[in-house]
Short mmCIF file of C-alpha atoms in Angstrom, two decimals:
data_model
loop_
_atom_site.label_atom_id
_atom_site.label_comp_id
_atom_site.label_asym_id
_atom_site.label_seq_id
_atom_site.Cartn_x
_atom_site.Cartn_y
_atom_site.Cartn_z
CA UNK A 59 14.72 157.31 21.89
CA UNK A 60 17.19 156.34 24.75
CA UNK A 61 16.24 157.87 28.23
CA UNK A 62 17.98 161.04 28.17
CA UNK A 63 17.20 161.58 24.63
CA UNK A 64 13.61 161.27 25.99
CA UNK A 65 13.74 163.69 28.72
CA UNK A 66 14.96 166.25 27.27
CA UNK A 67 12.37 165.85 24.47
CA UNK A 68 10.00 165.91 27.77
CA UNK A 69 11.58 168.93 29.21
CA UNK A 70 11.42 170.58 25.79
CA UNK A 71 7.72 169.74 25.68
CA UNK A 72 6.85 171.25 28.84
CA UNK A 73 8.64 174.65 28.07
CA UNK A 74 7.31 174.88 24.76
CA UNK A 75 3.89 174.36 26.44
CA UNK A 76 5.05 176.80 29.18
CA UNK A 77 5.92 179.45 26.20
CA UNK A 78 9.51 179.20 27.35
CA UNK A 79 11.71 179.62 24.86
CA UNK A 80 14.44 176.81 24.71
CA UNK A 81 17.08 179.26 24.22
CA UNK A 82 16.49 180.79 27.12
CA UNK A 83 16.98 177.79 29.25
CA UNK A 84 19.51 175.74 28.44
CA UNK A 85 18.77 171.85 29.82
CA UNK A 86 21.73 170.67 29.67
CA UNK A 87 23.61 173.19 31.71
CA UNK A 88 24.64 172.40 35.64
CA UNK A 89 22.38 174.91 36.54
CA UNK A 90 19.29 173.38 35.01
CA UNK A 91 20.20 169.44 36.06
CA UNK A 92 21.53 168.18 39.83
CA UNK A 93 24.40 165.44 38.99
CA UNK A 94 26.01 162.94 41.17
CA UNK A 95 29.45 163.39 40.68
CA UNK A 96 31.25 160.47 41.55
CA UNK A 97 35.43 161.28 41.88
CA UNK A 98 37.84 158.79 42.19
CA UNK A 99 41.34 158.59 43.36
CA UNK A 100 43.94 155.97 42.86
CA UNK A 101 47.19 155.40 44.10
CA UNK A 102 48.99 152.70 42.15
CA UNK A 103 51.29 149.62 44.12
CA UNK A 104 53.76 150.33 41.58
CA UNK A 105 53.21 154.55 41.25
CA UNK A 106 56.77 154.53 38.91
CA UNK A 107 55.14 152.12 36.76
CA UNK A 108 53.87 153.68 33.28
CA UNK A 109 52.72 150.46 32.22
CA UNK A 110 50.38 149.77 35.07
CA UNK A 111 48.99 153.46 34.82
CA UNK A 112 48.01 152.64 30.96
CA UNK A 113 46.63 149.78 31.99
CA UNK A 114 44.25 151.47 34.79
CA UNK A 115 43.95 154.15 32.47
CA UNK A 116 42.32 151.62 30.05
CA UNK A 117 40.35 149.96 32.32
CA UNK A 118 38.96 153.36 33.38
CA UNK A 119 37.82 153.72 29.66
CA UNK A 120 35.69 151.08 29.67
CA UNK A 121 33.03 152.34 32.10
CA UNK A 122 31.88 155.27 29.78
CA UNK A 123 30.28 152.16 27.62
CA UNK A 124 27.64 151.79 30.86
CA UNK A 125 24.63 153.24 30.01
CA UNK A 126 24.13 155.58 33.29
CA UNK A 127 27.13 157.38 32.50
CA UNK A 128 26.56 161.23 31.42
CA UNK A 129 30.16 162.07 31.18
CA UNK A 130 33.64 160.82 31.99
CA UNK A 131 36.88 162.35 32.99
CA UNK A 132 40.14 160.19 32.94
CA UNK A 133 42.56 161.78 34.93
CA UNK A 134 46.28 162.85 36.44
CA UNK A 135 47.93 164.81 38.71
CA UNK A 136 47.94 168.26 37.18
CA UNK A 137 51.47 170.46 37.58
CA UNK A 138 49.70 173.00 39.40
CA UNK A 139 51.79 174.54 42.24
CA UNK A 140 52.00 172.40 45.47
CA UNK A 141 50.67 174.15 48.27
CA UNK A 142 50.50 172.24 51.56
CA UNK A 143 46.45 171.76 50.72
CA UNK A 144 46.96 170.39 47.60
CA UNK A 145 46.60 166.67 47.40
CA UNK A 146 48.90 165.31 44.65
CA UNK A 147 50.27 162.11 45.22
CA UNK A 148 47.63 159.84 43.86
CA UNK A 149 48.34 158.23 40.30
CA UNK A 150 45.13 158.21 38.19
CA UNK A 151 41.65 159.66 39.06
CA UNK A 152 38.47 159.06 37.53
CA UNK A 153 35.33 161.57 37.51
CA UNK A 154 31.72 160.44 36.63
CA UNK A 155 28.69 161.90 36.52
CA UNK A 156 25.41 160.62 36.85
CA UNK A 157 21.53 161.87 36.60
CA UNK A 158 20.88 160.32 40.33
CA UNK A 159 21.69 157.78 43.30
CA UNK A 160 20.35 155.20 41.12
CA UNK A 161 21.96 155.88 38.21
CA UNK A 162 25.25 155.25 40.24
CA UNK A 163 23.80 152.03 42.24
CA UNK A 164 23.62 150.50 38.49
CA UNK A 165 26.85 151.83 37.63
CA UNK A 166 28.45 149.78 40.73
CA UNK A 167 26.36 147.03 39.78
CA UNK A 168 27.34 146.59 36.21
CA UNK A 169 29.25 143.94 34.82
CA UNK A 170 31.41 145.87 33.33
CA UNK A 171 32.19 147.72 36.30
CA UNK A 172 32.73 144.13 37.94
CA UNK A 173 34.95 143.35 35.45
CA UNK A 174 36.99 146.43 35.93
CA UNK A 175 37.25 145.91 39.30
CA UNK A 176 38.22 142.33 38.68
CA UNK A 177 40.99 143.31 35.97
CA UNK A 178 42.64 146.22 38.01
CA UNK A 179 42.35 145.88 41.29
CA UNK A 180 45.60 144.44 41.66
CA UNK A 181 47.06 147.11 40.23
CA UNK A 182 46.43 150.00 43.03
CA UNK A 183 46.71 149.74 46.96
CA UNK A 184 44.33 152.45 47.89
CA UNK A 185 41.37 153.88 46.36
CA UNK A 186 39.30 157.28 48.02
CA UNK A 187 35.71 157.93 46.77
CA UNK A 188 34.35 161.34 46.72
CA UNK A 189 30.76 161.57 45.88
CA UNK A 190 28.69 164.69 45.74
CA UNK A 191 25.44 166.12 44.76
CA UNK A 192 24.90 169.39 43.01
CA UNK A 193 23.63 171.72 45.17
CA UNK B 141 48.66 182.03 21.45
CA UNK B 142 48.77 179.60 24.70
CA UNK B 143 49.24 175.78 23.98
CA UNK B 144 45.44 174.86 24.03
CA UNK B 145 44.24 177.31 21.16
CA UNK B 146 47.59 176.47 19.09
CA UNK B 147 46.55 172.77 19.52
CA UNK B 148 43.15 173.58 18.68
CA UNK B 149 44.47 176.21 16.20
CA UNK B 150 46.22 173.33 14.73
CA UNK B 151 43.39 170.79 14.70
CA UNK B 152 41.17 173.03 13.51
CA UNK B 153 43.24 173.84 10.44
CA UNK B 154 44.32 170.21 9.53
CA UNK B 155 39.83 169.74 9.31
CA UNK B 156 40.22 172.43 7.33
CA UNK B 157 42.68 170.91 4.96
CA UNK B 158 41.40 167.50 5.04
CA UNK B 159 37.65 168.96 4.18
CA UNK B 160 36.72 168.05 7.61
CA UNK B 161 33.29 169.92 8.95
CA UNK B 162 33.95 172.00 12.17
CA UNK B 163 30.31 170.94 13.27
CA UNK B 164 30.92 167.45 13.09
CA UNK B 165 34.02 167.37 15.24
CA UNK B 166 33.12 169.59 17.95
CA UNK B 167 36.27 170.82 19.92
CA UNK B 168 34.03 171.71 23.05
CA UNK B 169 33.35 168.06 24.12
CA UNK B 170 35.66 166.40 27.14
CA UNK B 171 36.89 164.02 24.30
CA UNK B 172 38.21 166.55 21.78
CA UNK B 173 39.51 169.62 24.40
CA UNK B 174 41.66 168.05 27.52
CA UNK B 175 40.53 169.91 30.59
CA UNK B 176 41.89 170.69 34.30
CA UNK B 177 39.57 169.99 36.69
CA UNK B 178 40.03 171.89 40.52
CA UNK B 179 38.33 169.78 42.84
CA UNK B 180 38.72 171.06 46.15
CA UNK B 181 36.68 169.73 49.39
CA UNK B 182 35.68 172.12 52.48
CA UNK B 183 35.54 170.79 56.26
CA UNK B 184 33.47 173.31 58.17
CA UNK B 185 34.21 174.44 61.77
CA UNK B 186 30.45 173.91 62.46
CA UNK B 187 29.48 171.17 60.21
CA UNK B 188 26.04 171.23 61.80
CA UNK B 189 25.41 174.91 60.97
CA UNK B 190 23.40 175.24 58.03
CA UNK B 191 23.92 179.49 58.17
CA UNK B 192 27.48 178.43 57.63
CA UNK B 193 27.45 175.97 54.71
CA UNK B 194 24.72 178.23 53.53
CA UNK B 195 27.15 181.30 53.63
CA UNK B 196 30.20 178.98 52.06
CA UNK B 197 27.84 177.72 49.05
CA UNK B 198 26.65 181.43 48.81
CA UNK B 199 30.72 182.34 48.54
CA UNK B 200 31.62 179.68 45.82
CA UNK B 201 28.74 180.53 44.00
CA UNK B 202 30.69 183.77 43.37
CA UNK B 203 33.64 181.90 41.92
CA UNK B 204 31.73 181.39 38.42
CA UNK B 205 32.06 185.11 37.21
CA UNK B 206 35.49 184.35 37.22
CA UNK B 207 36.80 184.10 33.34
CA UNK B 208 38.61 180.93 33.06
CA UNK B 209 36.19 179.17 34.29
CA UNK B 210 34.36 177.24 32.22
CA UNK B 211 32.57 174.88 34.40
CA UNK B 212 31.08 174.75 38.25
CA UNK B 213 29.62 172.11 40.40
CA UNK B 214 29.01 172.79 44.15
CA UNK B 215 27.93 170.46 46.12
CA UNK B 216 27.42 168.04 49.06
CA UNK B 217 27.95 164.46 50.13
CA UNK B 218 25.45 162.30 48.01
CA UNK B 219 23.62 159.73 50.07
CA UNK B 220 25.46 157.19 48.39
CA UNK B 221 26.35 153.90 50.15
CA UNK B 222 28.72 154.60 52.83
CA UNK B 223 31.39 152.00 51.99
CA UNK B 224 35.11 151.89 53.48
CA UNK B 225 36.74 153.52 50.64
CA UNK B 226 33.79 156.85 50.50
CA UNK B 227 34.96 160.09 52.26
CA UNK B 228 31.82 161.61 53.02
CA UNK B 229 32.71 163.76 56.23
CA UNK B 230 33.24 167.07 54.50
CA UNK B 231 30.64 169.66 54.14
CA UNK B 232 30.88 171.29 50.72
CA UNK B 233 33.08 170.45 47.82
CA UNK B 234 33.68 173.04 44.92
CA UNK B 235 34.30 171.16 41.10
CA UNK B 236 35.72 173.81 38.65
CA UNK B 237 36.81 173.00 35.31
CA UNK B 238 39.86 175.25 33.58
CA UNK B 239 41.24 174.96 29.98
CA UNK B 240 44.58 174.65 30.93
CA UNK B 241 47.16 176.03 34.22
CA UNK B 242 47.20 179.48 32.59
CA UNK B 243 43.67 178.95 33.38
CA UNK B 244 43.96 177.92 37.00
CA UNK B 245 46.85 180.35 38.18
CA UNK B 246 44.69 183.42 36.79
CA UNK B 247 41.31 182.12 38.80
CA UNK B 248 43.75 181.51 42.07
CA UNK B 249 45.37 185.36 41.71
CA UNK B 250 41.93 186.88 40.72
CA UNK B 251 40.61 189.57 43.11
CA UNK B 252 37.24 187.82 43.35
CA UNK B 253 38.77 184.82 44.31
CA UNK B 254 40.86 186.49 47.42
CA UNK B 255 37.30 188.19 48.18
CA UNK B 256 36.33 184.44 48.86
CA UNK B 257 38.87 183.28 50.34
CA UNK B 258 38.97 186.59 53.00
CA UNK B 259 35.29 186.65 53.61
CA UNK B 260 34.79 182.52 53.63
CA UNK B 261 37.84 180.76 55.01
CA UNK B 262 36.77 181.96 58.77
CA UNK B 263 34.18 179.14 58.26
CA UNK B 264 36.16 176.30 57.10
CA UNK B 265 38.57 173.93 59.46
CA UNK B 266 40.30 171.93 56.86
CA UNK B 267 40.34 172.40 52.92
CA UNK B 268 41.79 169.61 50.24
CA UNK B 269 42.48 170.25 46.77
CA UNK B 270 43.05 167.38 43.36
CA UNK B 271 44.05 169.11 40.45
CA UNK B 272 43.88 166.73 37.70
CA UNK B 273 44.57 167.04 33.93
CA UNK B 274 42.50 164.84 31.67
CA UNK B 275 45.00 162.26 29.74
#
């Protein structure tokens, strides 16, 4: 039973014991959990470059295999309309979630976020963080 | 029929044909369904008012009985190391999920959002918006 598998199974335990009804209160909902997001923002050296997006775009796939990662979303600038507040000259963005602060300190600790780091860098000459916590 | 539910119109039919179980390829998860995400981060005119972040998280919470929206995160800057590359000087930042720009445009023109916007955006100095559309 992996560690999410395990809390839930806690969580479950608890309401059952409670005489909450599961189906009343869904676990895995926003509501229910606080998540780190963790949004990221690259803008690409060569932005007219399809080859260097795929290969950021690749690279980005690779983090979803580390083991504090709840959910991953790959990203690019959608063709909404371009008001003056919308930001939308950054190349490829990457959204993460994870369960807590240390959930992301292993995340930027991982090897295979090193190696990421280590295989695309290059690639893009600035990168913006965003991170958040539910409310 | 918009694009998405064609496409998943489509995929669902080709299961169909190919014997494929609906419940063992669900069309819900961020892998099967591509998804625009609204991210949009608020700079308040008194960031060290808690009435007024209070009143802005009280506004976006609004924002969720709004039908094409599928997903909300509010939230705050995490505590997360403070390196160069982390923007963590805004106050409150608003994550929204949308199936597609159909999706988007009717949650931007939708009365409850303009209520927001009139009775909130007294509070706010600066607002940024990333629309991005999973690849």
């Amino acid at each position: 039973m992996n560690k999410q598998n395990r809390r839930n199974f806690l969580t479950s335990t608890a309401m059952a014991t409670t005489g909450l009804m599961a189906s009343a209160l869904p676990i895995d909902t926003p509501k229910e959990k606080k998540q780190l997001l963790h949004h990221v923002f690259f803008w690409l050296k060569n932005p007219a470059s399809q080859e260097d997006r795929d290969k950021l775009i690749a690279g980005l796939q690779t983090l979803k295999k580390i083991e504090t990662v709840r959910r991953i979303h790959i990203g690019v600038p959608a063709s909404t309309e371009l008001r003056p507040v919308v930001e939308a000259s950054y190349s490829v963005s990457e959204l993460l979630f994870f369960d807590d602060l240390a959930g992301q300190k292993t995340y930027q600790d991982h090897p295979i976020h090193q190696q990421f780091v280590k295989d695309c860098s290059h690639l893009w000459e600035k990168v913006l963080v965003y991170d958040s916590m539910d409310v």
